[in-house]
Amino acid sequence: MKTIRCSDCGAEMEPKEVSQEYEREGLRVRIDGIPAMVCPNCGDISFAPGIANKIVRAANILFELTEEKHRGLLVASTG
């Protein structure tokens, strides 16, 4: 496997799962378990090509659901 170096400090990046949190108009969403390369030295995070776009799409869908919930348009089923 090819070694990936941090673009900030040059340390060897390590594969990990990360979380990203976003806020829009007072609403927050969090996405966990995102595959990434993380620098153990400076903490820089790098995603494989295309992953960042998928994260943004997922966050936008979560914001839509959260907005509907706060407006009372989304009600959880109890059974």
mmCIF file of C-alpha atoms in Angstrom:
data_model
loop_
_atom_site.group_PDB
_atom_site.id
_atom_site.type_symbol
_atom_site.label_atom_id
_atom_site.label_comp_id
_atom_site.label_asym_id
_atom_site.label_seq_id
_atom_site.Cartn_x
_atom_site.Cartn_y
_atom_site.Cartn_z
ATOM 1 C CA MET A 1 0.000 0.000 0.000
ATOM 2 C CA LYS A 2 1.308 3.430 -0.927
ATOM 3 C CA THR A 3 2.387 5.682 1.947
ATOM 4 C CA ILE A 4 0.456 8.936 2.049
ATOM 5 C CA ARG A 5 2.221 11.911 3.587
ATOM 6 C CA CYS A 6 0.558 14.870 5.263
ATOM 7 C CA SER A 7 0.581 17.929 3.024
ATOM 8 C CA ASP A 8 1.041 20.169 6.089
ATOM 9 C CA CYS A 9 3.823 18.503 8.095
ATOM 10 C CA GLY A 10 5.012 15.513 6.038
ATOM 11 C CA ALA A 11 4.146 12.819 8.618
ATOM 12 C CA GLU A 12 2.712 9.491 7.452
ATOM 13 C CA MET A 13 -1.091 9.589 7.376
ATOM 14 C CA GLU A 14 -3.089 6.840 9.101
ATOM 15 C CA PRO A 15 -6.470 5.400 8.038
ATOM 16 C CA LYS A 16 -9.194 6.183 10.580
ATOM 17 C CA GLU A 17 -12.883 6.899 10.848
ATOM 18 C CA VAL A 18 -13.762 10.499 11.642
ATOM 19 C CA SER A 19 -16.850 12.526 12.498
ATOM 20 C CA GLN A 20 -17.898 15.775 10.891
ATOM 21 C CA GLU A 21 -20.356 18.224 12.420
ATOM 22 C CA TYR A 22 -22.136 20.951 10.501
ATOM 23 C CA GLU A 23 -24.347 23.838 11.578
ATOM 24 C CA ARG A 24 -26.880 25.743 9.501
ATOM 25 C CA GLU A 25 -29.332 28.353 10.779
ATOM 26 C CA GLY A 26 -28.982 27.098 14.354
ATOM 27 C CA LEU A 27 -29.460 23.432 13.433
ATOM 28 C CA ARG A 28 -26.641 20.910 13.860
ATOM 29 C CA VAL A 29 -26.044 17.569 12.178
ATOM 30 C CA ARG A 30 -23.238 15.096 12.775
ATOM 31 C CA ILE A 31 -21.979 12.321 10.533
ATOM 32 C CA ASP A 32 -19.908 9.570 12.162
ATOM 33 C CA GLY A 33 -17.810 6.771 10.713
ATOM 34 C CA ILE A 34 -16.405 8.629 7.705
ATOM 35 C CA PRO A 35 -13.310 6.896 6.263
ATOM 36 C CA ALA A 36 -10.346 9.276 6.114
ATOM 37 C CA MET A 37 -6.596 9.562 6.328
ATOM 38 C CA VAL A 38 -5.538 11.416 9.478
ATOM 39 C CA CYS A 39 -2.141 12.856 10.369
ATOM 40 C CA PRO A 40 -1.076 11.658 13.835
ATOM 41 C CA ASN A 41 1.273 14.639 14.107
ATOM 42 C CA CYS A 42 -0.836 17.711 13.227
ATOM 43 C CA GLY A 43 -4.353 16.234 12.915
ATOM 44 C CA ASP A 44 -4.845 17.132 9.251
ATOM 45 C CA ILE A 45 -7.662 15.105 7.639
ATOM 46 C CA SER A 46 -7.781 13.960 4.032
ATOM 47 C CA PHE A 47 -10.607 12.175 2.211
ATOM 48 C CA ALA A 48 -10.446 9.910 -0.833
ATOM 49 C CA PRO A 49 -11.648 11.504 -4.081
ATOM 50 C CA GLY A 50 -15.427 11.897 -4.130
ATOM 51 C CA ILE A 51 -15.929 11.349 -0.387
ATOM 52 C CA ALA A 52 -16.208 15.070 0.434
ATOM 53 C CA ASN A 53 -19.070 15.474 -2.063
ATOM 54 C CA LYS A 54 -20.881 12.486 -0.543
ATOM 55 C CA ILE A 55 -20.492 13.965 2.947
ATOM 56 C CA VAL A 56 -21.990 17.265 1.782
ATOM 57 C CA ARG A 57 -24.949 15.472 0.145
ATOM 58 C CA ALA A 58 -25.551 13.429 3.306
ATOM 59 C CA ALA A 59 -25.357 16.550 5.492
ATOM 60 C CA ASN A 60 -27.858 18.367 3.265
ATOM 61 C CA ILE A 61 -30.322 15.465 3.539
ATOM 62 C CA LEU A 62 -29.908 15.434 7.330
ATOM 63 C CA PHE A 63 -30.537 19.190 7.430
ATOM 64 C CA GLU A 64 -33.748 18.698 5.425
ATOM 65 C CA LEU A 65 -34.941 16.050 7.886
ATOM 66 C CA THR A 66 -33.959 18.166 10.890
ATOM 67 C CA GLU A 67 -35.747 21.220 9.470
ATOM 68 C CA GLU A 68 -38.915 19.171 8.871
ATOM 69 C CA LYS A 69 -38.734 17.807 12.412
ATOM 70 C CA HIS A 70 -38.404 21.303 13.906
ATOM 71 C CA ARG A 71 -41.344 22.564 11.845
ATOM 72 C CA GLY A 72 -43.475 19.642 13.038
ATOM 73 C CA LEU A 73 -43.714 18.089 9.589
ATOM 74 C CA LEU A 74 -41.870 14.924 10.577
ATOM 75 C CA VAL A 75 -43.329 12.746 13.307
ATOM 76 C CA ALA A 76 -41.765 9.506 14.502
ATOM 77 C CA SER A 77 -43.923 6.407 14.354
ATOM 78 C CA THR A 78 -44.629 4.786 17.713
ATOM 79 C CA GLY A 79 -45.334 1.329 16.540
#
